């Protein structure tokens, strides 16, 4: 009555992928009552020039079920293609004989692509390790192609998991396991014979933290440039004059030329260098962990070396897309020997904190548990989780009359608002509720209001293209994350808004700062329409804004461009909410004016004849403005100072970005427009004195701006 064992075939192509697959193979081997292990060896494992590394698999006491000679020598692009073709010719016989329940494939090598292709066409389930990662070369395309063929995924990082989900892979078939090699790297059973290992490879002169490990592979999309970088690296290492252990490059196109460069420079005979084709993984990680520095473009530098805090110099573009710890110094444009030499001076001998980006040492138990859950009775047909889309009803009168629209969300300090906005900027329907004080209730309310709006949009004949969110604070618009919020919205920092809304509504979601949204609203629906350069200032409870330059919204390197309310106009001014002094917001915002109004009221200097005010009525900026209009000189002086501060700030903006127009938005805009224009005409440079200051005519700039992000994307405008 017991279930049969799961027949797992692990296919390894080279020394690098074996270091990731071996821990899984050992784990499977320790559970013979549950799993039956088959091992297939192919690729560079079986080539003498690359160390005949299949022997280390045999030394690890694994029975190799099949050895396939699949490499066509030549080390150029054609040879790589021919090698894939040869593997595809040989693999069907092996897979038909072994009949595995699941094939475990690693990474992004061309050999692995052949394995995945053969298995998929032969209806064999595939578990892909390390999918979803980004490195920056042709490996990305191969890795993602394997992911699309694979039925299950064991990825290493949270970002890789999100990439797989974005690629429409089924979330239930993705395991965030970590890198299996980290199970060995982070093992508490550390070897204490590392000095013997160092001396066995570098000689008696080899000392801990006083040697370099170099490993550089060709970049197949730019072979000549990678050969040039390799030569410059060798020149820099020769000049740096430290003991160096250099490994031969992998078998990719261009490796033959790189070896030729190494031999031309006499590296193999140089007393400071030891050139080797292969080092057993356990010894290699000891050498990396105790090195003074690692240099090259191997993934080991950005992955395994981080676990030890070994300083790494990453050369060129091969690994630029990968997540790295602080131990990695990138030299992306490694075009001179001096640049590489300077990087060696900066990195050599340093130690960094260990990084666990790629794993916590428990990947293998997670993967084995995941394998146990695989139901062999499930359909082999792979399904993809595409976002929900409407069926095509082309040439139907309802489709022709349907209004393209966006769902807009405005997160204010007091209220939470959701609106259906048509492509022409008309607010078809709006929903307003008080903004909850805590994160959980706020997210639940957002999702409920959005669901209500989506349901109503069907009756209103509106086709929702996506969701735009306007919120206070600093926003990473690329990731859809609120980094730091304003004090008015509590528990609203480091909040991922895109993922929960997108998962709930199955629509694309964009998130941006409310000031930026106001500028986008003006660009699409307001005074900024047709202008390439303008600035929008929101004059409300606080002061914010957005800058459109060359028809593009300026976000800045850390997403805090256009924090216009925090332009300093005085060295010793009043304290601002940001912690500084003399900001525009500390003078001209609604909160600043309210503070001054309360001060005058407490001193019995606010009320004048003609003002009608109840005893229980809260003091606001409106009372200050009303008092000034009725002749209160104290109130008038406060407002003159506020107008001057705002105008001086705008003059600074005019002198820096020289916009065509400045648009004032918000409840105080109509009051400030005339005095600000007057002060600019007196104090700005002559070349900017005629720039117009206008008030916005848009009633809901935040909602319209959030909607415009969606609508601009839908009509293929860049955002």
XYZ file of C-alpha atoms in Angstrom:
719
model
C 0.000 0.000 0.000
C 2.972 2.356 0.214
C 3.489 4.926 -2.512
C 6.356 4.378 -4.937
C 9.552 6.418 -4.711
C 9.872 9.675 -6.628
C 12.421 9.115 -9.393
C 14.531 12.295 -9.537
C 17.061 12.856 -12.308
C 19.712 15.491 -11.612
C 21.580 16.671 -14.719
C 24.873 18.543 -14.293
C 26.818 20.245 -17.077
C 29.862 21.889 -15.459
C 31.828 22.456 -12.259
C 29.790 25.552 -11.332
C 26.335 24.003 -11.478
C 27.528 20.873 -9.655
C 28.395 23.038 -6.639
C 24.691 24.002 -6.478
C 23.292 20.569 -7.356
C 25.564 18.437 -5.128
C 23.891 19.485 -1.811
C 20.502 18.476 -3.266
C 21.936 15.174 -4.526
C 23.342 14.414 -1.063
C 19.960 15.303 0.461
C 18.097 12.981 -1.924
C 20.614 10.210 -1.264
C 19.967 10.370 2.494
C 16.264 9.525 1.915
C 16.413 6.285 -0.126
C 12.956 5.290 1.099
C 11.405 8.359 -0.585
C 13.576 9.162 -3.579
C 15.411 7.317 -6.334
C 18.351 9.357 -7.668
C 19.598 9.248 -11.261
C 22.613 11.372 -12.298
C 23.275 12.498 -15.871
C 26.606 14.157 -16.674
C 27.253 16.147 -19.845
C 28.899 19.317 -21.115
C 32.347 20.454 -19.999
C 32.453 17.880 -17.160
C 33.797 15.391 -19.724
C 36.503 17.571 -21.332
C 40.141 17.200 -20.329
C 40.918 20.902 -20.914
C 38.344 21.772 -18.255
C 39.606 19.284 -15.687
C 37.466 16.176 -16.384
C 35.354 17.319 -13.458
C 33.018 14.303 -13.693
C 35.604 12.564 -11.493
C 34.672 14.715 -8.485
C 31.083 13.449 -8.860
C 32.374 9.894 -8.716
C 34.603 10.816 -5.734
C 31.459 12.039 -3.971
C 30.207 8.432 -4.334
C 27.405 9.151 -6.813
C 26.584 6.538 -9.450
C 26.510 8.279 -12.831
C 23.631 6.858 -14.857
C 24.773 8.363 -18.142
C 27.696 10.374 -19.532
C 26.935 12.371 -22.663
C 29.686 13.989 -24.733
C 27.782 17.026 -26.000
C 30.410 19.744 -26.464
C 31.481 20.654 -29.986
C 34.916 22.239 -29.630
C 35.664 25.599 -31.157
C 34.678 27.933 -28.328
C 32.775 30.266 -30.648
C 29.109 31.092 -31.222
C 28.593 28.362 -33.828
C 30.130 25.732 -31.523
C 27.668 26.687 -28.743
C 24.707 26.233 -31.101
C 26.073 22.928 -32.386
C 26.579 21.741 -28.789
C 22.906 22.428 -28.007
C 21.909 20.511 -31.137
C 24.170 17.557 -30.264
C 22.721 17.418 -26.739
C 19.184 17.402 -28.168
C 20.118 14.463 -30.405
C 21.571 12.389 -27.532
C 19.247 13.237 -24.624
C 16.020 11.508 -25.792
C 17.548 8.006 -25.578
C 18.846 8.673 -22.059
C 15.614 10.195 -20.766
C 13.554 7.416 -22.343
C 15.728 4.812 -20.626
C 15.741 6.503 -17.196
C 12.078 7.614 -17.291
C 12.418 10.123 -14.398
C 9.394 11.629 -12.684
C 11.175 14.962 -12.476
C 14.338 16.445 -13.975
C 16.312 18.962 -11.881
C 18.007 21.609 -14.044
C 20.165 24.472 -12.820
C 20.764 27.988 -14.013
C 21.314 29.537 -17.399
C 23.865 27.563 -19.428
C 23.192 26.534 -23.032
C 23.519 22.864 -21.968
C 20.703 23.386 -19.451
C 18.504 24.849 -22.217
C 18.959 21.627 -24.199
C 18.030 19.564 -21.122
C 14.879 21.583 -20.437
C 13.821 21.506 -24.095
C 14.217 17.736 -24.341
C 12.414 17.072 -21.048
C 9.507 19.408 -21.864
C 8.957 17.770 -25.259
C 9.108 14.307 -23.644
C 6.498 15.236 -20.993
C 8.923 15.080 -18.075
C 8.363 17.472 -15.199
C 11.152 20.011 -14.719
C 12.353 21.698 -11.507
C 14.453 24.759 -12.376
C 16.939 26.136 -9.842
C 17.875 29.838 -9.691
C 15.245 31.065 -12.137
C 14.018 34.663 -12.086
C 17.471 36.169 -11.574
C 18.954 38.890 -13.758
C 22.639 39.053 -14.660
C 22.898 41.210 -17.772
C 24.002 38.972 -20.695
C 22.596 36.311 -23.051
C 22.374 34.145 -19.918
C 19.249 36.120 -18.983
C 17.439 35.022 -22.149
C 18.468 31.386 -21.657
C 17.521 31.451 -17.953
C 14.069 32.907 -18.641
C 13.508 30.447 -21.520
C 14.234 27.540 -19.152
C 11.841 29.062 -16.603
C 9.074 29.097 -19.206
C 9.705 25.408 -19.954
C 9.930 24.403 -16.273
C 6.939 23.182 -14.248
C 8.416 24.050 -10.824
C 10.866 26.670 -9.595
C 13.258 26.865 -6.635
C 14.576 30.418 -6.584
C 17.136 32.089 -4.340
C 15.893 35.623 -3.593
C 12.632 37.466 -3.027
C 13.296 39.616 -6.105
C 13.776 36.504 -8.270
C 10.462 35.166 -6.943
C 8.726 38.413 -7.926
C 10.305 38.248 -11.393
C 8.907 34.730 -11.898
C 5.458 35.875 -10.808
C 5.720 38.818 -13.218
C 6.567 36.272 -15.937
C 3.117 34.731 -15.267
C 4.477 31.623 -13.516
C 2.083 29.914 -11.074
C 2.870 31.252 -7.572
C 1.963 27.902 -5.989
C 4.768 26.228 -7.970
C 7.475 28.685 -6.932
C 9.604 27.906 -3.877
C 11.751 30.614 -2.301
C 14.450 28.211 -1.151
C 17.746 30.086 -1.213
C 20.901 28.885 -2.951
C 21.782 25.233 -2.147
C 25.517 26.027 -2.095
C 24.870 28.299 0.910
C 23.921 25.208 2.916
C 27.603 24.274 2.784
C 28.937 27.843 2.993
C 26.978 28.620 6.172
C 27.470 25.192 7.745
C 28.763 25.367 11.348
C 31.246 22.577 10.533
C 34.024 24.832 9.244
C 37.292 23.303 8.144
C 40.360 24.348 10.134
C 42.872 23.162 7.519
C 42.418 26.198 5.283
C 46.093 27.188 5.534
C 47.058 23.765 4.165
C 44.646 24.325 1.271
C 46.063 27.820 0.580
C 49.641 26.531 0.544
C 48.746 23.512 -1.614
C 47.528 25.838 -4.371
C 49.748 28.898 -3.885
C 52.894 27.412 -2.356
C 54.526 28.108 0.982
C 54.430 31.871 0.339
C 50.625 31.876 0.270
C 49.244 33.705 3.301
C 45.689 34.309 4.513
C 44.130 37.512 3.089
C 47.296 38.194 1.083
C 46.394 36.664 -2.279
C 43.870 37.227 -5.072
C 41.441 34.802 -6.715
C 40.781 35.718 -10.374
C 38.015 34.216 -12.505
C 36.858 35.946 -15.707
C 34.525 34.428 -18.309
C 33.751 35.651 -21.846
C 30.599 37.686 -22.488
C 29.089 36.014 -25.536
C 27.169 39.105 -26.658
C 30.391 41.182 -26.822
C 33.298 38.773 -27.144
C 35.977 41.195 -28.334
C 35.284 43.658 -25.527
C 35.400 40.900 -22.892
C 38.769 39.722 -24.276
C 40.053 43.300 -23.980
C 38.865 43.532 -20.345
C 40.552 40.192 -19.615
C 43.882 41.530 -20.914
C 43.537 44.720 -18.873
C 42.744 42.678 -15.756
C 45.881 40.582 -16.232
C 47.997 43.725 -16.733
C 46.572 45.251 -13.550
C 47.235 42.035 -11.589
C 50.826 41.898 -12.888
C 51.360 45.484 -11.737
C 49.667 44.888 -8.379
C 52.304 42.235 -7.629
C 50.339 39.923 -5.324
C 50.059 36.145 -5.291
C 47.169 35.304 -7.624
C 45.246 32.083 -8.168
C 43.673 32.360 -11.639
C 41.160 29.861 -12.990
C 40.681 29.169 -16.682
C 37.483 30.645 -18.176
C 34.435 28.505 -18.944
C 33.703 26.951 -22.337
C 31.624 29.838 -23.751
C 32.441 31.432 -27.083
C 35.596 33.536 -26.674
C 37.283 31.388 -24.011
C 39.935 30.112 -26.425
C 41.017 33.682 -27.242
C 41.125 34.554 -23.523
C 43.414 31.613 -22.793
C 45.591 32.747 -25.706
C 45.865 36.236 -24.110
C 46.807 34.656 -20.764
C 49.568 32.563 -22.329
C 50.875 35.449 -24.422
C 51.414 37.423 -21.212
C 53.284 34.467 -19.646
C 50.839 34.082 -16.751
C 51.345 30.321 -16.391
C 55.110 30.777 -15.922
C 54.957 33.918 -13.759
C 56.090 33.308 -10.136
C 53.165 35.346 -8.708
C 50.511 33.348 -10.563
C 49.073 29.850 -10.338
C 46.796 29.080 -13.311
C 44.452 26.093 -12.836
C 41.587 24.494 -14.764
C 39.611 23.240 -11.800
C 39.540 23.325 -7.993
C 37.206 21.086 -5.946
C 34.340 23.210 -4.639
C 35.042 22.637 -0.932
C 38.631 23.798 -1.404
C 37.586 26.622 -3.723
C 35.230 28.185 -1.163
C 38.005 28.019 1.454
C 40.313 29.855 -0.964
C 37.649 32.484 -1.699
C 36.716 32.984 1.957
C 40.329 33.676 3.012
C 41.389 35.680 -0.077
C 42.445 39.297 0.123
C 40.230 39.953 -2.886
C 38.351 38.220 -5.714
C 38.299 39.763 -9.193
C 36.554 38.934 -12.464
C 32.960 38.416 -13.559
C 32.048 35.032 -12.103
C 28.696 34.690 -10.368
C 30.650 33.231 -7.445
C 31.950 36.739 -6.762
C 28.499 38.279 -6.373
C 26.928 35.213 -4.727
C 29.116 32.849 -2.689
C 31.856 35.389 -1.826
C 29.239 37.571 -0.136
C 28.643 34.895 2.506
C 32.199 35.416 3.772
C 32.451 39.192 3.278
C 35.353 38.691 0.857
C 35.991 41.906 -1.116
C 35.059 41.469 -4.786
C 35.776 43.483 -7.928
C 33.178 42.736 -10.615
C 34.445 43.626 -14.098
C 32.198 44.442 -17.057
C 28.538 43.743 -17.682
C 28.208 39.990 -17.074
C 26.816 40.272 -13.503
C 25.585 43.875 -13.351
C 21.931 42.884 -12.940
C 22.482 40.616 -9.935
C 21.708 41.493 -6.341
C 24.956 42.043 -4.437
C 26.173 42.762 -0.923
C 28.319 45.723 0.054
C 31.455 43.627 -0.548
C 31.124 44.015 -4.355
C 32.716 46.959 -6.171
C 31.510 47.197 -9.779
C 33.850 48.352 -12.547
C 31.274 48.218 -15.325
C 33.323 50.260 -17.783
C 36.668 48.526 -17.238
C 38.363 50.304 -20.130
C 41.788 51.038 -18.611
C 44.373 49.158 -16.601
C 44.606 52.070 -14.141
C 40.894 51.875 -13.322
C 41.173 48.180 -12.455
C 44.411 48.765 -10.528
C 42.725 51.514 -8.482
C 39.843 49.134 -7.698
C 42.395 46.589 -6.431
C 43.921 49.263 -4.179
C 40.479 50.074 -2.763
C 39.344 46.479 -2.178
C 42.408 44.358 -1.410
C 42.669 43.312 2.233
C 39.295 44.695 3.339
C 36.695 42.595 5.165
C 32.949 43.124 4.941
C 30.018 41.761 6.943
C 28.738 38.452 5.601
C 25.674 38.677 3.364
C 22.726 36.260 3.220
C 21.011 37.693 0.140
C 21.153 34.330 -1.619
C 20.381 31.967 1.225
C 20.259 31.166 4.915
C 21.726 27.647 4.821
C 18.407 25.748 4.709
C 17.746 25.457 0.980
C 18.052 21.664 0.656
C 15.457 20.768 3.366
C 13.029 23.188 1.703
C 13.621 21.693 -1.759
C 13.196 18.114 -0.500
C 9.960 19.086 1.239
C 8.826 20.762 -2.005
C 9.613 17.601 -4.012
C 7.481 15.550 -1.631
C 4.459 17.741 -2.410
C 4.594 17.141 -6.176
C 1.471 15.305 -7.291
C 2.313 13.033 -10.227
C -1.401 12.655 -10.955
C -1.703 16.347 -11.782
C -1.894 17.291 -15.431
C 1.465 17.765 -17.120
C 0.066 20.675 -19.102
C 1.684 23.806 -17.716
C -0.575 26.783 -17.034
C 0.374 30.440 -16.804
C -1.181 33.047 -14.509
C -1.910 35.834 -16.958
C -3.642 38.985 -15.686
C -7.390 38.898 -16.276
C -8.345 40.503 -19.590
C -11.700 40.946 -21.226
C -12.636 38.800 -24.181
C -12.224 40.555 -27.506
C -15.594 41.922 -28.658
C -14.344 43.818 -31.667
C -16.976 45.384 -33.920
C -19.577 45.187 -31.148
C -21.513 48.404 -30.532
C -21.036 48.092 -26.733
C -17.273 47.893 -27.221
C -17.285 50.929 -29.504
C -19.282 52.942 -26.958
C -17.251 51.720 -23.977
C -15.168 54.434 -22.304
C -11.490 53.801 -21.656
C -10.943 54.762 -18.014
C -8.590 54.544 -15.062
C -9.095 53.829 -11.397
C -7.517 56.657 -9.365
C -6.723 56.538 -5.638
C -5.801 59.575 -3.525
C -4.429 58.876 -0.050
C -4.829 62.075 1.946
C -4.133 62.755 5.598
C -7.880 62.937 6.358
C -9.761 61.142 3.591
C -9.212 58.192 1.271
C -10.698 58.781 -2.168
C -11.200 56.496 -5.163
C -12.524 57.636 -8.539
C -13.302 56.263 -11.987
C -11.730 58.752 -14.419
C -12.410 58.700 -18.151
C -9.722 59.172 -20.792
C -10.901 62.790 -21.256
C -10.387 63.608 -17.571
C -14.006 63.396 -16.466
C -14.569 61.981 -12.985
C -17.351 59.503 -13.720
C -17.851 58.446 -10.098
C -16.054 59.250 -6.846
C -15.944 57.450 -3.485
C -14.768 59.152 -0.269
C -14.281 57.658 3.203
C -12.200 58.666 6.258
C -8.612 57.400 6.046
C -8.040 54.756 8.773
C -5.200 55.380 11.233
C -3.405 52.040 10.871
C -1.852 50.193 7.955
C -3.989 47.042 8.019
C -7.372 48.817 8.072
C -6.171 51.272 5.415
C -5.166 48.517 2.976
C -8.428 46.646 3.544
C -10.426 49.803 2.868
C -8.434 50.585 -0.295
C -9.093 47.112 -1.688
C -12.801 47.249 -0.777
C -13.297 50.688 -2.353
C -11.445 49.566 -5.483
C -13.577 46.415 -5.720
C -16.738 48.533 -5.411
C -15.508 50.884 -8.126
C -14.612 47.980 -10.444
C -18.096 46.537 -9.995
C -19.717 49.915 -10.726
C -17.495 50.487 -13.769
C -19.248 47.645 -15.602
C -22.634 49.344 -15.166
C -21.116 52.686 -16.171
C -19.673 51.106 -19.351
C -16.112 52.062 -18.352
C -13.192 49.803 -19.274
C -10.599 50.133 -16.495
C -7.075 50.051 -17.982
C -5.190 50.161 -14.671
C -4.874 51.767 -11.248
C -3.001 54.950 -10.349
C -2.255 55.865 -6.734
C -1.391 59.337 -5.418
C 0.038 59.483 -1.895
C 2.054 61.843 0.258
C 5.737 61.300 1.013
C 8.659 59.798 -0.902
C 7.689 57.104 -3.382
C 9.740 54.600 -5.398
C 7.528 54.779 -8.483
C 9.505 51.983 -10.194
C 8.615 49.440 -7.500
C 5.317 50.960 -6.379
C 6.570 51.369 -2.797
C 5.954 54.252 -0.357
C 9.416 54.765 1.180
C 8.641 57.512 3.711
C 5.265 59.102 4.265
C 4.244 62.501 5.571
C 3.358 62.828 9.255
C -0.304 63.199 8.273
C -0.530 59.538 7.210
C 0.440 57.196 10.034
C 2.052 53.731 9.574
C 2.747 54.435 5.906
C 6.480 53.879 5.340
C 8.113 51.036 3.386
C 4.678 50.013 2.101
C 4.331 48.013 -1.123
C 1.106 49.325 -2.662
C 1.493 47.817 -6.121
C 1.520 44.119 -5.217
C -1.670 43.779 -3.079
C -3.756 46.015 -5.355
C -2.508 44.302 -8.522
C -3.038 40.840 -7.028
C -6.582 41.743 -5.966
C -7.718 43.511 -9.168
C -5.460 41.762 -11.738
C -4.582 45.146 -13.207
C -1.323 47.073 -13.629
C -0.740 49.557 -10.792
C 1.307 52.768 -10.703
C 2.146 54.732 -7.548
C 3.606 58.235 -7.239
C 3.910 61.224 -4.945
C 0.886 63.576 -4.820
C 2.972 66.542 -6.005
C 4.159 64.607 -9.033
C 0.579 63.527 -9.724
C -0.551 67.165 -9.677
C 2.083 67.983 -12.319
C 0.989 65.011 -14.461
C -2.643 66.128 -14.183
C -1.716 69.585 -15.468
C 0.296 68.042 -18.325
C -2.637 65.950 -19.536
C -5.713 67.987 -18.603
C -4.678 71.462 -17.423
C -2.495 74.498 -18.119
C 0.539 72.314 -18.830
C -1.023 70.619 -21.836
C 1.304 71.041 -24.799
C 4.146 72.534 -22.709
C 7.504 70.766 -22.425
C 8.733 72.624 -19.295
C 6.617 73.747 -16.366
C 6.392 73.521 -12.585
C 3.363 72.794 -10.410
C 3.230 73.890 -6.749
C 0.585 72.582 -4.360
C -0.257 75.136 -1.678
C -2.347 73.295 0.863
C -1.789 71.818 4.319
C 1.843 71.440 3.238
C 3.749 72.624 0.184
C 4.621 70.159 -2.580
C 4.899 69.988 -6.310
C 6.270 68.416 -9.444
C 8.618 69.411 -12.271
C 8.053 68.573 -15.938
C 11.303 69.055 -17.890
C 11.628 68.215 -21.587
C 8.138 66.689 -21.311
C 9.319 64.211 -18.642
C 8.489 64.115 -14.935
C 11.631 64.537 -12.808
C 11.889 61.951 -10.005
C 15.549 62.252 -8.980
C 18.095 59.592 -8.051
C 16.477 58.844 -4.673
C 12.888 59.779 -5.649
C 12.854 63.084 -3.765
C 13.101 65.568 -6.634
C 10.601 68.466 -6.535
C 10.381 68.610 -2.733
C 9.614 72.249 -3.416
C 8.146 72.911 0.020
C 11.566 72.277 1.545
C 13.506 74.841 -0.447
C 15.175 76.969 2.236
C 14.563 80.700 1.923
C 16.021 81.716 5.300
C 18.917 80.467 7.414
C 17.184 81.272 10.710
C 13.511 80.909 9.836
C 10.782 79.018 11.691
C 11.142 75.285 12.275
C 9.750 73.071 9.504
C 8.075 69.659 9.814
C 11.111 68.150 8.052
C 13.318 69.131 11.011
C 15.098 71.989 9.247
C 14.440 75.735 9.451
C 13.457 78.406 6.991
C 11.697 76.147 4.436
C 8.917 77.552 2.262
C 6.506 75.177 4.001
C 7.365 76.678 7.396
C 6.168 80.086 6.108
C 3.489 79.568 3.460
C 1.710 76.253 4.072
C -1.780 76.011 5.522
C -0.321 74.556 8.722
C 2.125 77.469 9.071
C -0.627 80.048 8.543
C -2.893 78.220 10.996
C -0.108 78.283 13.580
C 0.293 82.047 13.152
C -3.479 82.559 13.294
C -3.639 80.691 16.621
C -0.749 82.763 17.969
C -2.506 86.045 17.102
C -5.783 84.736 18.490
C -4.130 83.750 21.777
C -2.716 87.262 21.983
C -6.166 88.776 21.166
C -4.707 90.274 17.967
C -6.657 88.305 15.362
C -10.266 89.444 15.572
C -11.238 92.750 13.994
C -14.521 94.458 13.407
C -16.643 92.627 10.873
C -15.304 89.117 11.618
C -18.023 86.650 12.547
C -16.503 83.809 14.572
C -18.039 81.342 17.025
C -16.311 80.557 20.322
C -16.017 76.819 19.581
C -14.899 77.313 15.992
C -11.327 76.014 15.353
C -8.808 78.608 14.184
C -7.654 78.092 10.573
C -5.623 79.856 7.871
C -8.935 81.140 6.454
C -9.439 83.295 9.586
C -5.987 84.848 9.064
C -6.771 85.703 5.418
C -10.189 87.110 6.371
C -8.652 89.251 9.116
C -6.096 90.676 6.680
C -8.812 91.561 4.181
C -10.699 93.411 6.948
C -7.661 95.545 7.737
C -5.799 93.569 10.445
C -2.204 94.781 9.967
C -0.724 91.911 12.046
C -2.443 89.303 9.913
C -1.463 91.194 6.760
C 2.195 91.201 7.857
C 2.122 87.398 8.356
C 0.622 86.885 4.905
C 3.107 89.266 3.272
C 5.980 87.262 4.789
C 4.393 84.006 3.591
C 3.889 85.386 0.072
C 7.476 86.656 -0.017
C 8.867 83.279 1.144
C 6.853 81.438 -1.497
C 7.864 83.913 -4.199
C 11.572 83.684 -3.279
C 11.348 79.899 -3.456
C 9.704 80.093 -6.873
C 12.399 82.545 -8.028
C 14.997 79.928 -7.067
C 13.085 77.385 -9.166
C 12.921 79.797 -12.108
C 16.658 80.362 -11.918
C 17.428 76.615 -11.709
C 15.109 74.931 -14.230
C 13.755 77.947 -16.168
C 10.221 76.613 -16.824
C 7.779 78.136 -19.287
C 5.026 78.351 -16.672
C 4.420 77.977 -12.919
C 1.043 76.572 -11.899
C -0.226 77.099 -8.338
C -2.622 74.427 -7.123
C -4.426 73.867 -3.813
C -6.693 75.845 -1.487
C -4.274 78.788 -1.080
C -3.393 79.146 -4.776
C -5.882 81.910 -5.570
C -4.624 84.030 -2.649
C -0.919 83.665 -3.455
C -1.047 84.127 -7.252
C -1.090 87.967 -7.455
C 1.474 88.801 -4.719
C 3.863 86.077 -5.926
C 3.683 87.371 -9.517
C 4.393 90.899 -8.246
C 7.430 89.893 -6.168
C 8.857 87.878 -9.087
C 8.552 90.897 -11.376
C 10.651 92.884 -8.883
C 13.256 90.400 -7.634
C 13.841 87.728 -10.303
C 16.407 87.944 -13.067
C 15.172 89.960 -16.028
C 15.139 86.828 -18.192
C 12.610 85.161 -15.873
C 10.461 88.118 -14.721
C 7.842 87.567 -17.430
C 7.209 83.902 -16.640
C 3.545 83.590 -15.771
C 2.206 82.365 -12.440
C -1.266 80.905 -12.919
C -3.753 79.096 -10.693
C -4.895 75.599 -11.568
C -8.381 75.108 -12.938
C -8.442 71.416 -12.033
C -10.746 70.499 -9.145
C -9.087 67.146 -8.333
C -5.413 67.294 -9.396
C -4.324 64.312 -7.279
C -6.998 61.988 -8.686
C -6.567 63.251 -12.243
C -2.790 62.899 -11.982
C -3.018 59.335 -10.705
C -5.393 58.528 -13.563
C -3.140 60.214 -16.135
C -0.297 57.788 -15.353
C -2.565 54.890 -16.347
C -4.084 56.637 -19.356
C -0.745 57.825 -20.718
C 0.648 54.303 -20.543
C -2.468 52.877 -22.193
C -2.000 55.253 -25.125
C 1.716 54.297 -25.268
C 3.109 57.568 -23.932
C 6.245 57.167 -21.866
C 6.067 57.608 -18.097
